[in-house]
Backbone atoms as SQL, in Angstrom:
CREATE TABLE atoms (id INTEGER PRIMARY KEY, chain TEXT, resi INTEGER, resn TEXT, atom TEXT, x REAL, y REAL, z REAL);
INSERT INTO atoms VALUES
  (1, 'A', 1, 'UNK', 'N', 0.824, -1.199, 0.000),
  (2, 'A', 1, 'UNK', 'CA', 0.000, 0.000, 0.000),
  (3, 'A', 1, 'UNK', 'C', 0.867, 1.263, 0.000),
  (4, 'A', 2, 'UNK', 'N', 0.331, 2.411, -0.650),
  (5, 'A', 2, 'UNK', 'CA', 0.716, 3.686, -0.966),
  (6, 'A', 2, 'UNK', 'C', 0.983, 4.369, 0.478),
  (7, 'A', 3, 'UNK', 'N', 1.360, 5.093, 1.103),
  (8, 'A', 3, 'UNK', 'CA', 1.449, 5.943, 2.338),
  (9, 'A', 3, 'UNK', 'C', 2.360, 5.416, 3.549),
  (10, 'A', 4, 'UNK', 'N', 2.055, 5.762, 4.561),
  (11, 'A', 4, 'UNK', 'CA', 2.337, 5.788, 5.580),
  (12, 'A', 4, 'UNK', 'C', 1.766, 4.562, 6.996),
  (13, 'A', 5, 'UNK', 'N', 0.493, 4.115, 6.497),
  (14, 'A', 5, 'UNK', 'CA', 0.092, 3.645, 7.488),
  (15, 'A', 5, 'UNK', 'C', -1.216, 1.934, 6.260),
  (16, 'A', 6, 'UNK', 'N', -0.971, 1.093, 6.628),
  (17, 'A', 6, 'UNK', 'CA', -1.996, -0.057, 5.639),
  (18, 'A', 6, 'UNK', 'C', -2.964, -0.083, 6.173),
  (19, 'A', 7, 'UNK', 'N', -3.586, 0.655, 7.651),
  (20, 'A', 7, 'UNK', 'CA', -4.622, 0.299, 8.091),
  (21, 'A', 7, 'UNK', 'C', -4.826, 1.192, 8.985),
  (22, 'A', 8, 'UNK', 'N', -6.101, 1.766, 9.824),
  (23, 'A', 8, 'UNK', 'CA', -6.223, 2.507, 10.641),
  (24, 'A', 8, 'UNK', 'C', -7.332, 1.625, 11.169),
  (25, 'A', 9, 'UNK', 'N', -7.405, 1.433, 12.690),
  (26, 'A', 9, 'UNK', 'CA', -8.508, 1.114, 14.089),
  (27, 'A', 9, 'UNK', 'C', -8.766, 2.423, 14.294),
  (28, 'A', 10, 'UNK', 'N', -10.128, 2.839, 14.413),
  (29, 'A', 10, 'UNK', 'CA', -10.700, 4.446, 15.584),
  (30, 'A', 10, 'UNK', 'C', -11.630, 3.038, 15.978),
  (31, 'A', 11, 'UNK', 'N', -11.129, 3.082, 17.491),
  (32, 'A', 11, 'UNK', 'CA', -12.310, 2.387, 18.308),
  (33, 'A', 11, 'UNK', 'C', -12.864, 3.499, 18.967),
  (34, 'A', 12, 'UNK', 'N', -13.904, 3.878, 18.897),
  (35, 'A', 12, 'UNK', 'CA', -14.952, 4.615, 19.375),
  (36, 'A', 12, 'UNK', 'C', -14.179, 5.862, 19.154),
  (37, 'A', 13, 'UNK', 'N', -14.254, 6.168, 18.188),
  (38, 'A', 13, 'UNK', 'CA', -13.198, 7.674, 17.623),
  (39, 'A', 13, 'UNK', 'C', -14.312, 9.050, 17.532),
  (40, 'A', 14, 'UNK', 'N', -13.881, 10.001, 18.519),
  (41, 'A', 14, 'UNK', 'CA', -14.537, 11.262, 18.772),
  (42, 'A', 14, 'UNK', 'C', -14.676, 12.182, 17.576),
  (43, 'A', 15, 'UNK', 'N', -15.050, 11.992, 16.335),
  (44, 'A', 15, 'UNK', 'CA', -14.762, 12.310, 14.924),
  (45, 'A', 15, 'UNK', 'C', -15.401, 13.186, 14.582),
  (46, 'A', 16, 'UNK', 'N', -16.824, 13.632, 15.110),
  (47, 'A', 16, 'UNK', 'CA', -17.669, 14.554, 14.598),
  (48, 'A', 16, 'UNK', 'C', -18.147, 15.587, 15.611),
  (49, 'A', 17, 'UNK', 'N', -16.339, 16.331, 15.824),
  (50, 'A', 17, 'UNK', 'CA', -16.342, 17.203, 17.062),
  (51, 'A', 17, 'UNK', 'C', -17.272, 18.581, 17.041),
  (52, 'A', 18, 'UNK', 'N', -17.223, 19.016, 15.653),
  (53, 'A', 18, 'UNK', 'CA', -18.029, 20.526, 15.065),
  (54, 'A', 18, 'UNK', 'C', -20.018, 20.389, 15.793),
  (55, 'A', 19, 'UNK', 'N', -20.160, 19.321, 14.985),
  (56, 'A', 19, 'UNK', 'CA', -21.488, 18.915, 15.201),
  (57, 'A', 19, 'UNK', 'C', -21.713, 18.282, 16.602),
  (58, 'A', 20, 'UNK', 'N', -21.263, 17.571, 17.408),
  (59, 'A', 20, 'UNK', 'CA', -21.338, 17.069, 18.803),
  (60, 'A', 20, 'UNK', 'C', -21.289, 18.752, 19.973),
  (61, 'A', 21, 'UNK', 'N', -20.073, 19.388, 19.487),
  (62, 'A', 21, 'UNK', 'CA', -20.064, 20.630, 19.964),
  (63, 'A', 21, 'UNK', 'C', -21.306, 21.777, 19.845),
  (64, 'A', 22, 'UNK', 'N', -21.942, 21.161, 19.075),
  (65, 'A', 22, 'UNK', 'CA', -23.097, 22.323, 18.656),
  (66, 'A', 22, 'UNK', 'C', -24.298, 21.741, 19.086),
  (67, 'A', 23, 'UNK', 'N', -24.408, 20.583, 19.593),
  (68, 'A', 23, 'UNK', 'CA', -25.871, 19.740, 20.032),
  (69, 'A', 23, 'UNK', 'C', -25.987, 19.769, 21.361),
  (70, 'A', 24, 'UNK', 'N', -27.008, 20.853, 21.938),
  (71, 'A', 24, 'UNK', 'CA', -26.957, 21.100, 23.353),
  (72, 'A', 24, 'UNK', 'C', -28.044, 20.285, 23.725),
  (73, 'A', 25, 'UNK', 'N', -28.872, 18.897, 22.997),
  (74, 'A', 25, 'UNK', 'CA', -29.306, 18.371, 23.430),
  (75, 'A', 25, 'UNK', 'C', -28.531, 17.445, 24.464),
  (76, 'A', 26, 'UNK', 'N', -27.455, 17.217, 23.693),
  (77, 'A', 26, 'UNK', 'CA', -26.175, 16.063, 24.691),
  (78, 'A', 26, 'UNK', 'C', -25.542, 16.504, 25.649),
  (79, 'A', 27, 'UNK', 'N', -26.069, 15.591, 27.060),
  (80, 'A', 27, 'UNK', 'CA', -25.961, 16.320, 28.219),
  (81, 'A', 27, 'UNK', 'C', -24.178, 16.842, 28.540),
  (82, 'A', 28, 'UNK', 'N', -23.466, 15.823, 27.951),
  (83, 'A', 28, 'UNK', 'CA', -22.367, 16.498, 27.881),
  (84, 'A', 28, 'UNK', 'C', -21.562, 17.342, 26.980),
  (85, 'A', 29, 'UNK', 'N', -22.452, 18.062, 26.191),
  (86, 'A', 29, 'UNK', 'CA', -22.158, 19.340, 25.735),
  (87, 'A', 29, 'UNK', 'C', -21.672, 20.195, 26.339),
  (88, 'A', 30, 'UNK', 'N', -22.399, 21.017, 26.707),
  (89, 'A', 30, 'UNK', 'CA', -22.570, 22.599, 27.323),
  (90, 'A', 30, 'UNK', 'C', -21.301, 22.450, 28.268),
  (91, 'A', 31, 'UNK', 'N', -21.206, 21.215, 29.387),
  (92, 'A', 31, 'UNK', 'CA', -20.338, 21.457, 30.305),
  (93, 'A', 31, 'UNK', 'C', -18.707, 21.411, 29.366),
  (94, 'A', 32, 'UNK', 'N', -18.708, 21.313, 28.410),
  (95, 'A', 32, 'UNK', 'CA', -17.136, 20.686, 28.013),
  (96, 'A', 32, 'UNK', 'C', -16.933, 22.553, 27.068),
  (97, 'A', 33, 'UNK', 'N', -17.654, 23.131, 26.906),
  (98, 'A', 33, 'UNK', 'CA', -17.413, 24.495, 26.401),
  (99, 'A', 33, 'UNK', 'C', -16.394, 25.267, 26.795),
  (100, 'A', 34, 'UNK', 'N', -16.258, 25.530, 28.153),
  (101, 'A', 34, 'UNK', 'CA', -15.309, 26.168, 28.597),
  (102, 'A', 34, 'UNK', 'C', -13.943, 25.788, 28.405),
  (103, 'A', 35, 'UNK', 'N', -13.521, 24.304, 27.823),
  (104, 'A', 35, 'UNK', 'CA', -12.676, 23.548, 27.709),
  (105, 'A', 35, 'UNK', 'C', -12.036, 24.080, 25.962),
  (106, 'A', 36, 'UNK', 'N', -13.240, 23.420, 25.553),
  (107, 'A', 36, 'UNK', 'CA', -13.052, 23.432, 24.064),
  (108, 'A', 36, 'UNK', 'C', -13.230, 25.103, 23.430),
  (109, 'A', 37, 'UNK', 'N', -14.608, 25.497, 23.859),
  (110, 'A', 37, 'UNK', 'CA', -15.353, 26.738, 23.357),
  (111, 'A', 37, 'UNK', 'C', -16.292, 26.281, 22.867),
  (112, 'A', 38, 'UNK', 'N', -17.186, 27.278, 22.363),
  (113, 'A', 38, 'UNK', 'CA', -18.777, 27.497, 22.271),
  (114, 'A', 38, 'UNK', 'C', -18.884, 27.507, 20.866),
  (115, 'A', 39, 'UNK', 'N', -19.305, 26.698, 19.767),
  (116, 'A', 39, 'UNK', 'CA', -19.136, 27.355, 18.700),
  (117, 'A', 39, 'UNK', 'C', -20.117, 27.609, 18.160),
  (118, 'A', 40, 'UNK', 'N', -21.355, 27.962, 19.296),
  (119, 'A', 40, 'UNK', 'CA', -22.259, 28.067, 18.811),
  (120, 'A', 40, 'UNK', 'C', -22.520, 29.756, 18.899),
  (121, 'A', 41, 'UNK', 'N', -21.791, 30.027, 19.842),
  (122, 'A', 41, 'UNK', 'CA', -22.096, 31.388, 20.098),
  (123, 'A', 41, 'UNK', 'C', -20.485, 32.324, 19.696),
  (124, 'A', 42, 'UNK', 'N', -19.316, 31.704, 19.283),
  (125, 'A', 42, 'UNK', 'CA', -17.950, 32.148, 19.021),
  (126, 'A', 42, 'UNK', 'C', -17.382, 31.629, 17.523),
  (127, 'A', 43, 'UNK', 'N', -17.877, 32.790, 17.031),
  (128, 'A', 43, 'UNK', 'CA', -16.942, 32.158, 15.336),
  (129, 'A', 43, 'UNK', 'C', -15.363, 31.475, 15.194),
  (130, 'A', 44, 'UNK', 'N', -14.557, 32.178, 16.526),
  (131, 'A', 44, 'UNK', 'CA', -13.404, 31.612, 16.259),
  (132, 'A', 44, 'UNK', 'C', -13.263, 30.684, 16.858),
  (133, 'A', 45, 'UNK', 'N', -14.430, 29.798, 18.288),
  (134, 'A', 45, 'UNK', 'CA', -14.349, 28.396, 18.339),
  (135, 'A', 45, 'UNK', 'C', -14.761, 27.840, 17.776),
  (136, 'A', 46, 'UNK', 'N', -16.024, 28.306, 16.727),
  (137, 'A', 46, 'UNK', 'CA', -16.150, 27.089, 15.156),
  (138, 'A', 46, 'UNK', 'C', -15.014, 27.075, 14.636),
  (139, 'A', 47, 'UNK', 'N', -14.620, 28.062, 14.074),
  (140, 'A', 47, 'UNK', 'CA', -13.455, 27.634, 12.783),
  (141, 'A', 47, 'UNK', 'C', -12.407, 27.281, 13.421),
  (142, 'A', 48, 'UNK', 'N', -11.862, 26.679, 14.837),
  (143, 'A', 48, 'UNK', 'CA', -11.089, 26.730, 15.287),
  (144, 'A', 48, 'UNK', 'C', -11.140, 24.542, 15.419),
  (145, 'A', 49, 'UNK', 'N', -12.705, 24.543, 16.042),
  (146, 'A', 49, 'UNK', 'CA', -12.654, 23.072, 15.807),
  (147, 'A', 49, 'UNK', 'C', -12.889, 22.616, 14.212),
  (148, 'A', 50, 'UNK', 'N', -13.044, 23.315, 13.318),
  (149, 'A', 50, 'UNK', 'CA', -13.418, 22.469, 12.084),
  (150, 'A', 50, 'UNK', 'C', -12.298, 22.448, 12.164),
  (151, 'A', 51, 'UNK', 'N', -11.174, 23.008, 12.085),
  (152, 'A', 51, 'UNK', 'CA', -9.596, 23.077, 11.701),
  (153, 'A', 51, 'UNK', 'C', -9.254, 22.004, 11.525),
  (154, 'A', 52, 'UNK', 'N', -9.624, 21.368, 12.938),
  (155, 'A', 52, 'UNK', 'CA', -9.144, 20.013, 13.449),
  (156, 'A', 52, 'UNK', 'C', -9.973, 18.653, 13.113),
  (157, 'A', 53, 'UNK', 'N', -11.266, 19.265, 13.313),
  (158, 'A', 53, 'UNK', 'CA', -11.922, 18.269, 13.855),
  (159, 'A', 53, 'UNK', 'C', -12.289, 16.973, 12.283),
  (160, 'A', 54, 'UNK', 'N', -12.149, 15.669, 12.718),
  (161, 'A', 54, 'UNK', 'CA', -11.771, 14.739, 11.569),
  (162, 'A', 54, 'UNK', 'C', -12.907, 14.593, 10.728),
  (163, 'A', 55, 'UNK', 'N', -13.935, 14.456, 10.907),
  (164, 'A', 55, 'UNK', 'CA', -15.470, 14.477, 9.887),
  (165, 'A', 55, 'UNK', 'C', -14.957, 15.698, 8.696),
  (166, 'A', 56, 'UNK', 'N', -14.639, 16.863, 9.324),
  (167, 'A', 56, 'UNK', 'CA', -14.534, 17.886, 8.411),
  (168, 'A', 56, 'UNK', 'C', -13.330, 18.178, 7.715),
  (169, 'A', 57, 'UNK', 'N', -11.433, 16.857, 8.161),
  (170, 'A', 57, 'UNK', 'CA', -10.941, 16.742, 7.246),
  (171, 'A', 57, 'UNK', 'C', -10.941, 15.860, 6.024),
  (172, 'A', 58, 'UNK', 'N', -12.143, 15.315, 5.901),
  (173, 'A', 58, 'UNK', 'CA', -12.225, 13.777, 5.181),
  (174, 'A', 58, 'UNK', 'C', -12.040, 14.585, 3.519),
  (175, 'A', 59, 'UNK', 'N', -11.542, 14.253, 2.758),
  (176, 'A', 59, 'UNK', 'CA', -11.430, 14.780, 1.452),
  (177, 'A', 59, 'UNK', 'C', -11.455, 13.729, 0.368),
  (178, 'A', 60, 'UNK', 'N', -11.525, 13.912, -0.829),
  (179, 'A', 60, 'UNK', 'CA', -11.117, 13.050, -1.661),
  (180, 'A', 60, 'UNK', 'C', -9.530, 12.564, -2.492),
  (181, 'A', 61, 'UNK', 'N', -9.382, 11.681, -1.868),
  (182, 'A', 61, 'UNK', 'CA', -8.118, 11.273, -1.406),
  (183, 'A', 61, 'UNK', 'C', -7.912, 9.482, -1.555),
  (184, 'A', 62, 'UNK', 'N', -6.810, 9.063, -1.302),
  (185, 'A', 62, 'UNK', 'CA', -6.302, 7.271, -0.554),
  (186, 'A', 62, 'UNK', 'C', -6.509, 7.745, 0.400),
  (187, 'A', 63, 'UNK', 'N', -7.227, 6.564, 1.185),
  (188, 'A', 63, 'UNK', 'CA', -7.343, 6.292, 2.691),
  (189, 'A', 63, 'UNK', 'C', -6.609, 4.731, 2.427),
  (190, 'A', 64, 'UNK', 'N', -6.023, 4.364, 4.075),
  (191, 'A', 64, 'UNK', 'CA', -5.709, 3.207, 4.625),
  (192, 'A', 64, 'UNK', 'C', -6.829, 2.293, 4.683),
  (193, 'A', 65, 'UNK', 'N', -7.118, 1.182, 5.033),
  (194, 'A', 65, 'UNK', 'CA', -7.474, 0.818, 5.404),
  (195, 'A', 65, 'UNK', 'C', -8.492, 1.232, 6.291),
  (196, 'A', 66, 'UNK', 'N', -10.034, 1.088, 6.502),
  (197, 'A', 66, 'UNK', 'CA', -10.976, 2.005, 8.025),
  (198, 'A', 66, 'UNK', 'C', -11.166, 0.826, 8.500),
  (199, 'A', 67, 'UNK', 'N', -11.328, 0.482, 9.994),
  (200, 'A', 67, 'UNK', 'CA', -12.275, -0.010, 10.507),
  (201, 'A', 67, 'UNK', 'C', -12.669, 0.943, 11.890),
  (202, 'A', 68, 'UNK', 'N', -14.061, 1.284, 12.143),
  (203, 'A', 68, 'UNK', 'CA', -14.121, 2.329, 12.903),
  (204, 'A', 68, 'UNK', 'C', -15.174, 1.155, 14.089),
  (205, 'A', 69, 'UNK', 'N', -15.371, 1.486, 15.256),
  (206, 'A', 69, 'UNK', 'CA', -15.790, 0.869, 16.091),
  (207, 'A', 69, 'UNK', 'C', -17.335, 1.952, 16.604),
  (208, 'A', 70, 'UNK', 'N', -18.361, 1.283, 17.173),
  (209, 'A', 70, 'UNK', 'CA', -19.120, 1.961, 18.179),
  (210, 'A', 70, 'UNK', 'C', -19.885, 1.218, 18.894),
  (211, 'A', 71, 'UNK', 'N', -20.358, 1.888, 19.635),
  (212, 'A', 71, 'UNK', 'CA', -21.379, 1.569, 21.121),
  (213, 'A', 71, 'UNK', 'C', -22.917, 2.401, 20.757),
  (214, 'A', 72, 'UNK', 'N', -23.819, 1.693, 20.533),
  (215, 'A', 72, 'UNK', 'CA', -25.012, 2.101, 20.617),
  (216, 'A', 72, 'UNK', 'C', -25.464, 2.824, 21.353),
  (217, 'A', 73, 'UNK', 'N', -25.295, 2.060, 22.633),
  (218, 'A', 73, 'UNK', 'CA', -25.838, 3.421, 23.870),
  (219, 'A', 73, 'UNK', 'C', -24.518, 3.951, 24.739),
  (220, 'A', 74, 'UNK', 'N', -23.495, 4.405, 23.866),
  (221, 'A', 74, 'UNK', 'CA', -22.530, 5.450, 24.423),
  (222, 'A', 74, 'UNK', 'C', -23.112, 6.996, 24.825),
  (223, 'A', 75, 'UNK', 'N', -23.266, 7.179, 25.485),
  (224, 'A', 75, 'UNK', 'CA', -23.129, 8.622, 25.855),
  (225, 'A', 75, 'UNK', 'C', -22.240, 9.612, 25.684),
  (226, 'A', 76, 'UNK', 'N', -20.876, 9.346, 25.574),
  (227, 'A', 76, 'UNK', 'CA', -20.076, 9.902, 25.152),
  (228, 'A', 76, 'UNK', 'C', -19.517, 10.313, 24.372),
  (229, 'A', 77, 'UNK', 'N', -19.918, 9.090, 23.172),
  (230, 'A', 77, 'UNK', 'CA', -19.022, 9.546, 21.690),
  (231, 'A', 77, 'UNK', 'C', -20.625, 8.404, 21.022),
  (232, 'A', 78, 'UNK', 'N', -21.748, 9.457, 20.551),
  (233, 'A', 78, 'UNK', 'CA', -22.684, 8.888, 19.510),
  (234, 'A', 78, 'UNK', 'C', -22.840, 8.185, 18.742),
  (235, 'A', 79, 'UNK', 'N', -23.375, 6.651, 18.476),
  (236, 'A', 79, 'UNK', 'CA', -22.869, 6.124, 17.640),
  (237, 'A', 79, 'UNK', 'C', -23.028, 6.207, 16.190),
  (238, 'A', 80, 'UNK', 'N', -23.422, 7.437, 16.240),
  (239, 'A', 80, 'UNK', 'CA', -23.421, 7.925, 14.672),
  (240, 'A', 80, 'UNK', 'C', -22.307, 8.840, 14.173),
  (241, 'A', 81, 'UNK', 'N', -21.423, 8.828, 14.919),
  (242, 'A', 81, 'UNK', 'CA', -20.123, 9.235, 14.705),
  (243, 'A', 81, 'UNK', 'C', -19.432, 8.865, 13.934),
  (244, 'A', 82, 'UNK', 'N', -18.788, 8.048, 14.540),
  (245, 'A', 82, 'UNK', 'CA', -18.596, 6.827, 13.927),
  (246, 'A', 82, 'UNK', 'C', -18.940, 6.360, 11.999),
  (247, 'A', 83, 'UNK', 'N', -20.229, 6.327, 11.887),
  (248, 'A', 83, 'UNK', 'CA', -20.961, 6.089, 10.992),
  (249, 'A', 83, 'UNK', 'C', -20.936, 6.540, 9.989),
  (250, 'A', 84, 'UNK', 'N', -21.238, 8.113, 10.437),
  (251, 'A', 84, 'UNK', 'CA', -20.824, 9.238, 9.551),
  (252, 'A', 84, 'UNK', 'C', -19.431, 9.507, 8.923),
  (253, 'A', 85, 'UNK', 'N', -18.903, 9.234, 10.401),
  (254, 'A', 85, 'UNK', 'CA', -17.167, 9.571, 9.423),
  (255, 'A', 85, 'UNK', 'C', -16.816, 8.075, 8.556),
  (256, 'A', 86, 'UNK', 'N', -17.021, 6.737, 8.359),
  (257, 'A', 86, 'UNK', 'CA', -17.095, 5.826, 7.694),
  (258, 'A', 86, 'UNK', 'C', -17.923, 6.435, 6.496),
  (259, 'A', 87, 'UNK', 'N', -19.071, 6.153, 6.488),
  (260, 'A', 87, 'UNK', 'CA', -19.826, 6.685, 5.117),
  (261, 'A', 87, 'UNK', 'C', -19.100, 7.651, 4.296),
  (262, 'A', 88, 'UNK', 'N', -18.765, 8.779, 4.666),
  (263, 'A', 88, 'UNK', 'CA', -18.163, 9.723, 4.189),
  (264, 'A', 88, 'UNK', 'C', -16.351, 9.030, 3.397),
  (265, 'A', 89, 'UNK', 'N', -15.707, 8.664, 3.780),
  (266, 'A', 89, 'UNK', 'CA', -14.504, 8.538, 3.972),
  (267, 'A', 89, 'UNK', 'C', -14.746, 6.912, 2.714),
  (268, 'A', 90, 'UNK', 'N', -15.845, 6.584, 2.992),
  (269, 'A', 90, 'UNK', 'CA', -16.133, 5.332, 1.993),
  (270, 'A', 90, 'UNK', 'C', -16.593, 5.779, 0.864),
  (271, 'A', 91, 'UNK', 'N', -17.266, 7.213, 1.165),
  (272, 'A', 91, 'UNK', 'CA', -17.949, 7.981, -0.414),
  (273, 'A', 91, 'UNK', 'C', -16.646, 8.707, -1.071),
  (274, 'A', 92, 'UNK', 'N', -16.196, 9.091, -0.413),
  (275, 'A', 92, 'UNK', 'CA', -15.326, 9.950, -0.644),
  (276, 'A', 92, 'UNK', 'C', -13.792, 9.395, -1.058),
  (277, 'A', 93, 'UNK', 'N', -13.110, 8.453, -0.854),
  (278, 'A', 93, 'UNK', 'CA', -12.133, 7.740, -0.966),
  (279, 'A', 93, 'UNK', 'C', -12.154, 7.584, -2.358),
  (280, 'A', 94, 'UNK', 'N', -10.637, 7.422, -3.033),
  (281, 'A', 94, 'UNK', 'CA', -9.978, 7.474, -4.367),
  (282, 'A', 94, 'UNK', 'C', -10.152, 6.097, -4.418),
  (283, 'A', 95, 'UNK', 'N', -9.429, 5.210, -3.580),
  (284, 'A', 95, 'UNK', 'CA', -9.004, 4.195, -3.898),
  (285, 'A', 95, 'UNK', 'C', -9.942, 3.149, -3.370),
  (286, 'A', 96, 'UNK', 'N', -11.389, 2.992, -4.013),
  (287, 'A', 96, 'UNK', 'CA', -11.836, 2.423, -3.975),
  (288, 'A', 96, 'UNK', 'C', -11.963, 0.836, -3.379),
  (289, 'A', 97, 'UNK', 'N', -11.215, 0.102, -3.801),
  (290, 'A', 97, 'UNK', 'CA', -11.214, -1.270, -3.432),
  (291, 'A', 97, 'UNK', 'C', -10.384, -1.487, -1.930),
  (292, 'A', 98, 'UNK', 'N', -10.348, -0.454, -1.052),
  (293, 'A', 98, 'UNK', 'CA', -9.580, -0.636, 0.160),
  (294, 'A', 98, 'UNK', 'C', -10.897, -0.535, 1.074),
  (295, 'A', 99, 'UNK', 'N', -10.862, -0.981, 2.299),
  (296, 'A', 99, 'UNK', 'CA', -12.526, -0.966, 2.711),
  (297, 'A', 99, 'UNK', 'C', -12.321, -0.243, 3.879),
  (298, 'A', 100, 'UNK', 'N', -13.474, 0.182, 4.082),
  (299, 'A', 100, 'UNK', 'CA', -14.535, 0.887, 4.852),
  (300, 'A', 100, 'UNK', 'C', -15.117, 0.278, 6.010),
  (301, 'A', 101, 'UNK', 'N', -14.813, 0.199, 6.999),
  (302, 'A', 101, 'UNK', 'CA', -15.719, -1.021, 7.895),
  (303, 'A', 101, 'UNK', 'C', -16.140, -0.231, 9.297),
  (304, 'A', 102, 'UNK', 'N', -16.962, -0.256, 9.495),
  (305, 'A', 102, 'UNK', 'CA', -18.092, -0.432, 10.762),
  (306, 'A', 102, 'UNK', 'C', -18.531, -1.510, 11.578),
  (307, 'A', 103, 'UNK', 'N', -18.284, -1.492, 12.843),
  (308, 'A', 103, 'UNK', 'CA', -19.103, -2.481, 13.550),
  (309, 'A', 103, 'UNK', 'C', -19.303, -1.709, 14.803),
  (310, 'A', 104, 'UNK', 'N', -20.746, -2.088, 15.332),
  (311, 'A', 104, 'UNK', 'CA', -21.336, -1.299, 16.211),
  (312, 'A', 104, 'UNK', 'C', -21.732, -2.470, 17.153),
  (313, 'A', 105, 'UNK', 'N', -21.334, -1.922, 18.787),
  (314, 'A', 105, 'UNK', 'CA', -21.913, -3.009, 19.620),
  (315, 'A', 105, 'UNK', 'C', -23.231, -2.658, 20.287),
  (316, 'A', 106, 'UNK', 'N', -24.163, -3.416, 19.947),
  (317, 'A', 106, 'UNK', 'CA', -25.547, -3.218, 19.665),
  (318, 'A', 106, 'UNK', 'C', -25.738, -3.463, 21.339),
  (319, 'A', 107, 'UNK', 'N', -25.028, -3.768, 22.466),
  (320, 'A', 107, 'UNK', 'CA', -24.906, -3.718, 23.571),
  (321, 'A', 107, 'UNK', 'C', -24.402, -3.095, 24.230),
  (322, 'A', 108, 'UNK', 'N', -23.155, -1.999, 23.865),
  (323, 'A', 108, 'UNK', 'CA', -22.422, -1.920, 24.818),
  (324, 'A', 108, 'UNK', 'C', -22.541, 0.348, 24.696),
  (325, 'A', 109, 'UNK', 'N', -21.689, 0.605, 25.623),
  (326, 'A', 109, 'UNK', 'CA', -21.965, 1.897, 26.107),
  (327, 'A', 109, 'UNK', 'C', -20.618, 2.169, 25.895),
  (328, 'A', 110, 'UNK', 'N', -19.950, 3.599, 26.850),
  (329, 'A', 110, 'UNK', 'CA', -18.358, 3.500, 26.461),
  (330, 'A', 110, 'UNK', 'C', -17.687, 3.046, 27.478);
């Protein structure tokens, strides 16, 4: 394989920091603001987590190898996180025939 790395594990990978940061339904939102920032109410803590944050570097590109992990009833890291940054990274990927994988534990929390 081309790059640096033949494979990447995110077990329960915090990936869709922009959007998790902006959902004050999730009880642990609001409290982690002061940490991170508000980007709901501070333009330069939005553009400050998209910078970083991995959902919003996914491009069209080679990827390694994915297999991304989740927990259904995590509280902590959604298991549509996860999901999203797979889908994307599987739509979006050059090199087609390298895979994309998801598995979600339909039991477990974090």
């Amino acid at each position: 394989p081309k790059g640096l790395f033949a494979a990447v594990v995110g077990e329960v990978p915090f990936v869709d920091v922009l959007n998790t940061m902006m959902d004050t339904s999730l009880p642990l939102t609001p409290p982690e603001w002061p940490e991170w920032g508000n980007p709901i109410e501070s333009k330069e803590a939005f553009e400050y987590i998209k910078s970083y944050a991995p959902y919003e570097q996914v491009e069209a590109k080679d990827y390694p190898h994915l297999l991304a992990t989740a927990g259904l009833t995590d509280p902590r890291v959604t298991y549509w996180e996860p999901a999203k940054w797979v889908a994307k990274v599987r739509q979006l990927r050059t090199n087609k025939d390298y895979l994309s994988l998801l598995k979600t534990d339909m039991g477990a929390g974090h």
